[in-house]
Coordinates of C-alpha atoms and ligand atoms in Angstrom, one line a residue:
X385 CA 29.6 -10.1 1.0
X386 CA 29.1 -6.4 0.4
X387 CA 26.1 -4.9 1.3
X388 CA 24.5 -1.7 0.9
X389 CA 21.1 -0.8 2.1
X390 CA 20.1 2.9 1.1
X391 CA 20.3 4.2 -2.4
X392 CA 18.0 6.7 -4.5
X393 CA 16.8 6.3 -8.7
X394 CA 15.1 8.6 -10.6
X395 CA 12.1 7.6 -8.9
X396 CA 12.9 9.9 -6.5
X397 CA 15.7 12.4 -6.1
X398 CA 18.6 10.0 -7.5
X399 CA 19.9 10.8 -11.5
X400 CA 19.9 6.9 -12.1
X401 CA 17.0 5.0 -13.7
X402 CA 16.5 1.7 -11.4
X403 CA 18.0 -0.5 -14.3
X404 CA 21.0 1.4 -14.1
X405 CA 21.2 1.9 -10.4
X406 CA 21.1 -2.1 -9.8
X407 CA 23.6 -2.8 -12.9
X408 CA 25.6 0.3 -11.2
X409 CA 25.7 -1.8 -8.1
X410 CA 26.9 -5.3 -9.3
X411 CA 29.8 -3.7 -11.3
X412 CA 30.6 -1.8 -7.8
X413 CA 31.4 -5.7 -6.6
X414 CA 28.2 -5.3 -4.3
X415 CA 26.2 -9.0 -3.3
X416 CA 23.2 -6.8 -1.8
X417 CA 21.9 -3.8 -2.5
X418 CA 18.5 -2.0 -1.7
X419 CA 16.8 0.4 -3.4
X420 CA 15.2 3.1 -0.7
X421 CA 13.5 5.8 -3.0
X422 CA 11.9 8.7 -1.0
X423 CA 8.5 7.4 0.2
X424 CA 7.7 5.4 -3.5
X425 CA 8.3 1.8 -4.5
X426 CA 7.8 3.0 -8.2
X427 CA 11.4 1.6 -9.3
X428 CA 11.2 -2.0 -7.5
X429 CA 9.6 -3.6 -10.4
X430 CA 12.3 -2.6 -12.9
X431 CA 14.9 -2.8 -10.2
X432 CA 14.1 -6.6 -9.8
X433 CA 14.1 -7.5 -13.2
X434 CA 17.4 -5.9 -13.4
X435 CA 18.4 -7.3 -10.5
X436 CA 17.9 -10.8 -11.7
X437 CA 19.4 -10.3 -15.1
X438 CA 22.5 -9.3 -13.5
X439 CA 22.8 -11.4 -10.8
X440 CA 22.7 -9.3 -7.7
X441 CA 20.2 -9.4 -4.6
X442 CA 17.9 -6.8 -4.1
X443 CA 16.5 -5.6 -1.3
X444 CA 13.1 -3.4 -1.9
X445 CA 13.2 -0.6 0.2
X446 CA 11.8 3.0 0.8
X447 CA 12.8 6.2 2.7
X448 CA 10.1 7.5 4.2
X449 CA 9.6 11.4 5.3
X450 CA 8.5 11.5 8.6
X451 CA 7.9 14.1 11.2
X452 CA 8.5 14.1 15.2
X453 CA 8.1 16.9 17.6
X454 CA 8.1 19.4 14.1
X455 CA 11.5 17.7 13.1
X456 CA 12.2 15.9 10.2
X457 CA 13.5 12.2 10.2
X458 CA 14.1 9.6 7.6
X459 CA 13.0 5.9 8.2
X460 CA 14.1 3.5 5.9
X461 CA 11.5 0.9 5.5
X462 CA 12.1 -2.6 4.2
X463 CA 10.5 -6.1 3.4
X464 CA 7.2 -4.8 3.4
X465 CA 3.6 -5.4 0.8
X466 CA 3.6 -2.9 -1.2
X467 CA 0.0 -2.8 -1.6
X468 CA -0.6 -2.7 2.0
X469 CA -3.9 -0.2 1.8
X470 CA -3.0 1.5 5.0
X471 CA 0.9 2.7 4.2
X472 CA 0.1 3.1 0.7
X473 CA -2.5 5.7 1.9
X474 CA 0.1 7.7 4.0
X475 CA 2.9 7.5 1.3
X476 CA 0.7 8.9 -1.2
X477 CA -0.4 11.8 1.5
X478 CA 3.8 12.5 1.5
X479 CA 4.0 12.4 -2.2
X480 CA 0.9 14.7 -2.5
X481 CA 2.3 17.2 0.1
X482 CA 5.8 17.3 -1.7
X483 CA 3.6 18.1 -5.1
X484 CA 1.5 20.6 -3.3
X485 CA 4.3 22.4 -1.7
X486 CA 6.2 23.4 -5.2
X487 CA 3.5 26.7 -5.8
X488 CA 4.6 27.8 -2.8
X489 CA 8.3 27.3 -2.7
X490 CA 8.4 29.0 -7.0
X491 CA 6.3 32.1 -5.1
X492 CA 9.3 32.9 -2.6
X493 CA 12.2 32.1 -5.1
X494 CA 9.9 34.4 -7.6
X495 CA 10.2 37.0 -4.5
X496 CA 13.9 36.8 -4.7
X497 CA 14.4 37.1 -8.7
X498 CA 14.4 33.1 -9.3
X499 CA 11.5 32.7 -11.2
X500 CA 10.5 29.4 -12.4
X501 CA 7.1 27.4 -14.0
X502 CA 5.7 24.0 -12.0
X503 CA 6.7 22.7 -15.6
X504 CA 10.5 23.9 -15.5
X505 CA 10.6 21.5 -11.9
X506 CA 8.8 18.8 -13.6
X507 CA 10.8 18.9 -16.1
X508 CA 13.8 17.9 -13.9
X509 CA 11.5 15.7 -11.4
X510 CA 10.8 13.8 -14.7
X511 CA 10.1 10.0 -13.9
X512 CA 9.8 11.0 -10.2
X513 CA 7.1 9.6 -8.4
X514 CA 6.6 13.4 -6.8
X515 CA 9.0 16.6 -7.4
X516 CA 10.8 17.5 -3.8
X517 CA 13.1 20.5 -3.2
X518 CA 15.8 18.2 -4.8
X519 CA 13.9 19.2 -8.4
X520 CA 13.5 22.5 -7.2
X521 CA 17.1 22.9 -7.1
X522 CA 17.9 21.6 -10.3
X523 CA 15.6 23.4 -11.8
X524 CA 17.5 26.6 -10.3
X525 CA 20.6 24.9 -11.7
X526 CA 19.1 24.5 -15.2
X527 CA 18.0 28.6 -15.3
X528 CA 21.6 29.5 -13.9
X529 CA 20.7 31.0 -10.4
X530 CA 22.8 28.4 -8.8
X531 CA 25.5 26.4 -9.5
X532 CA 24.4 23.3 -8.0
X533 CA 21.7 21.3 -5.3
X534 CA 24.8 22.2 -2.8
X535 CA 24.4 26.1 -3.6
X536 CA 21.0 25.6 -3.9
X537 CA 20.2 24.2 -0.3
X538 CA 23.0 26.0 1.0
X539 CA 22.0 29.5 0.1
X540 CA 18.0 29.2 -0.5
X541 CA 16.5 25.9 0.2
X542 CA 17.2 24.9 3.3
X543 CA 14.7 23.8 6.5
X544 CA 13.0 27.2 7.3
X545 CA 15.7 29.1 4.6
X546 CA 14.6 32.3 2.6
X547 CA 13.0 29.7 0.5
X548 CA 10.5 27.1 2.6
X549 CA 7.4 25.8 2.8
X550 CA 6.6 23.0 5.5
X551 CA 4.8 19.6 4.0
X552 CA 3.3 17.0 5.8
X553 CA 5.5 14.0 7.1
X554 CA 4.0 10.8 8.2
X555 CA 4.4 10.9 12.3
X556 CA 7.0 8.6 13.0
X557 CA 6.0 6.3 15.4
X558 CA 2.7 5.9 13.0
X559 CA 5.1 5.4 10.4
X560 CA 7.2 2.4 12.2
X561 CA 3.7 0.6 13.2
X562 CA 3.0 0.8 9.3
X563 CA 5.4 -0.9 8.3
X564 CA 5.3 -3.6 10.8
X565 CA 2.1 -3.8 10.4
X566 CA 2.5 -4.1 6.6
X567 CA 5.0 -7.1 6.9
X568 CA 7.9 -5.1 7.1
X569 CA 11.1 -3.9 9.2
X570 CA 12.4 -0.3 10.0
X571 CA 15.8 0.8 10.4
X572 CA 16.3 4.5 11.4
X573 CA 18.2 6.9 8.5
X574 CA 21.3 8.9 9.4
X575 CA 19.8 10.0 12.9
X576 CA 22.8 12.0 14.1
X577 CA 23.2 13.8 10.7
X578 CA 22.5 17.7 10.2
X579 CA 20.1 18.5 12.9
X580 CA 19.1 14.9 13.9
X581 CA 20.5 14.9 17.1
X582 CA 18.7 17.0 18.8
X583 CA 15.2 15.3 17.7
X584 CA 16.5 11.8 18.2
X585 CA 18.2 11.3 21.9
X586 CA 18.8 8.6 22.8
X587 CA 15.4 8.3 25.0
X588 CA 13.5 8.7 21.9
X589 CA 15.3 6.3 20.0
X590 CA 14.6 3.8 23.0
X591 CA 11.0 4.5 23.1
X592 CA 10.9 3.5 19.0
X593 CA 13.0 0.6 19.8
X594 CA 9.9 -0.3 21.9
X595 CA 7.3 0.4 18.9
X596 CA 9.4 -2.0 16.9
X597 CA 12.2 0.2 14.9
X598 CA 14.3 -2.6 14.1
X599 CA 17.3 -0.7 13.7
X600 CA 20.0 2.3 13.0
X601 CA 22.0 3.5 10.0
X602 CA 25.3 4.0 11.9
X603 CA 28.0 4.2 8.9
X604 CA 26.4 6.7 6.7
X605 CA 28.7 9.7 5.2
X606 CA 27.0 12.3 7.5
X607 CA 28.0 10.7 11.0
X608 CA 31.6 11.7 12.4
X609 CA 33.4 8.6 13.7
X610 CA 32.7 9.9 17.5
X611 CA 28.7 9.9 15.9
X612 CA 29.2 6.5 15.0
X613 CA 30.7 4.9 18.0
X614 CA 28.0 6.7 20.1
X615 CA 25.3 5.4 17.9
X616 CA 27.4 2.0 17.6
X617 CA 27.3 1.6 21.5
X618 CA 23.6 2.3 21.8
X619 CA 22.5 0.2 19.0
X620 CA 24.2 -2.4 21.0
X621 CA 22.4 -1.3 24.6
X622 CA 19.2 -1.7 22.8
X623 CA 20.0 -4.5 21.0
X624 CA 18.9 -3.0 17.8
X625 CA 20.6 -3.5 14.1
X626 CA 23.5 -1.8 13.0
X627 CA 23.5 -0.8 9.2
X628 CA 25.7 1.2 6.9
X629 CA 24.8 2.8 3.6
X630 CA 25.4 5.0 0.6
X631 CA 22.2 7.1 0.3
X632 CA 24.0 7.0 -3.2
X633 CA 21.6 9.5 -5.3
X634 CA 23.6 9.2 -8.7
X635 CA 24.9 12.6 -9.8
X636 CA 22.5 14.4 -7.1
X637 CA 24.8 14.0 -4.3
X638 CA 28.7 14.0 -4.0
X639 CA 31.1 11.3 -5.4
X640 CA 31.4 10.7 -1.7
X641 CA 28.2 9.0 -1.3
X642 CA 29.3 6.0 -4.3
X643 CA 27.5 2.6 -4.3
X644 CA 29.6 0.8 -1.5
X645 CA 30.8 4.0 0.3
X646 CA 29.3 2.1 3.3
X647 CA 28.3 -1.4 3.8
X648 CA 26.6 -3.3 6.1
X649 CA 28.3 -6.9 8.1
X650 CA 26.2 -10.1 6.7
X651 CA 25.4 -10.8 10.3
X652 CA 23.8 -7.5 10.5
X653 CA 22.1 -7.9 7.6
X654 CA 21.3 -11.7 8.4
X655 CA 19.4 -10.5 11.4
X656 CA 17.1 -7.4 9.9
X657 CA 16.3 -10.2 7.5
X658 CA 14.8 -12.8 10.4
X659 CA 13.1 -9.4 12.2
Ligands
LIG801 P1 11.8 17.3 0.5 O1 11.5 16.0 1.1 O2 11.2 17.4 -0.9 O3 11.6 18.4 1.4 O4 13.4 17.3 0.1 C1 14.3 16.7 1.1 C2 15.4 16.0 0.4 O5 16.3 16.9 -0.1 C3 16.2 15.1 1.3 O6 15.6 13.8 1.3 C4 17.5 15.0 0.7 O7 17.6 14.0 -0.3 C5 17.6 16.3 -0.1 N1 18.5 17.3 0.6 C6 18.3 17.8 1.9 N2 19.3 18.7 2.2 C7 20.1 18.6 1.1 C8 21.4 19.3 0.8 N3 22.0 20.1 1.7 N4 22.0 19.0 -0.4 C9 21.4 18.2 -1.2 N5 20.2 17.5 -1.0 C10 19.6 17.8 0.1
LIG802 FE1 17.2 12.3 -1.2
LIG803 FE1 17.7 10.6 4.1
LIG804 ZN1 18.4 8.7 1.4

């Protein structure tokens, strides 16, 4: 059984439509395989259809943006109604802040001789259920200022970089009490990656233990193997799940982060299901 539980489509920062994420997937010899869009379920419909056609689990997923103590971290939500009124409410508030953000963000790359139009971002956010900094870079791609989203966050885009506004992320113990609330389970994104450590001791991550986070992405391409044993060890002290994942996001991340780059054990698996 190979299982992975974090991937993007084009419903959110990923280059592959939900279709062709899922058939993507099967011929990658994955069993499971959720699909974790940034804070939309827009592609589960067409996902599952796919899915079934193919003959491939799916697990419906979402990443949602979330904010602690003015830092940002990823939850990856699973299992949940999708037309729960109450998490519906905050994910649209996240995909309205993203959208509201852009006029912003094109001011200070206009101040730094990258001008683009709202429309030159759509245009790359296309079937995305909101355009993040993701589109923002590829739009700076498409007009030549930067080579690619690497350059792009690298050089302008990064958190509080030359180019950055702040949006609103749902708080994340709020976030976690949504989803259970909703039906579902919670599993903690790459919490040792980039600046994550720092936000996420291991305190914290106890105390969200205690609000119901269900469990922690541990084998993710951003975690050294000293990260992951760390994070291995206190997954097991708190007797939380231990997952591993993609975050495949097509052509908008490195060939690195392939469908399968990480996978999660079937007993791991087995027990976020009975959460
Ligand atoms: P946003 O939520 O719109 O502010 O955009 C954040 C998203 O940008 C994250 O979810 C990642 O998918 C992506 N991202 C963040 N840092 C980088 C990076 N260095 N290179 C490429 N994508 C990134
Ligand atoms: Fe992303
Ligand atoms: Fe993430
Ligand atoms: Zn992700």
């Amino acid at each position: 059984m190979r299982i992975d539980l974090h991937t993007h489509s084009n419903r959110s920062d990923g280059t592959d439509t939900p279709a062709e994420l899922v058939e993507k997937a099967r011929a990658a010899g994955l069993d499971v395989v959720a699909i974790t869009d940034h804070d939309s379920t827009a592609g589960w419909d067409e996902a599952q259809a796919t899915a079934d056609r193919v003959g491939i689990t799916l697990v419906r997923g979402i990443e949602i943006s979330t904010m602690r103590d003015g830092a940002s971290v990823h939850l990856l939500a699973y299992g949940f109604d999708p037309d729960d009124a109450a998490l519906h409410a905050e994910l649209r508030r996240i995909l309205d802040g993203r959208d509201d953000r852009l006029p912003g963000l094109l001011a200070q790359l206009a101040e730094h001789d990258m001008a683009l139009t709202i429309d030159d971002v759509v245009a790359q956010s296309g079937s995305a259920a909101a355009s993040g900094r993701p589109h923002v870079a590829d739009a700076m791609v498409a007009a030549g200022y930067v080579a690619d989203r690497d350059e792009a966050f690298r050089d302008w885009l990064y958190d509080n970089g030359p180019v950055y506004v702040e949006r609103y992320g749902a708080p994340l113990a709020e976030a976690i009490k949504l989803v259970r609330e909703a039906g579902g389970v919670s599993v903690v994104a790459h919490p040792w990656a980039r600046k994550g450590r720092a936000a996420l001791t291991p305190d914290v991550i106890a105390e969200l233990a205690d609000l119901g986070l269900a469990g922690i992405e541990v084998d993710h391409n951003n975690h050294s193997d000293e990260v992951r044993s760390q994070l291995r060890s206190l997954a097991a002290d708190l007797d939380l799940v231990v997952t591993g994942s993609s975050d495949y996001h097509g052509t908008g991340k490195g060939p690195e982060f392939h469908l399968g780059a990480h996978t999660t054990a079937p007993e791991q698996y087995e027990r976020l299901l009975s959460q």
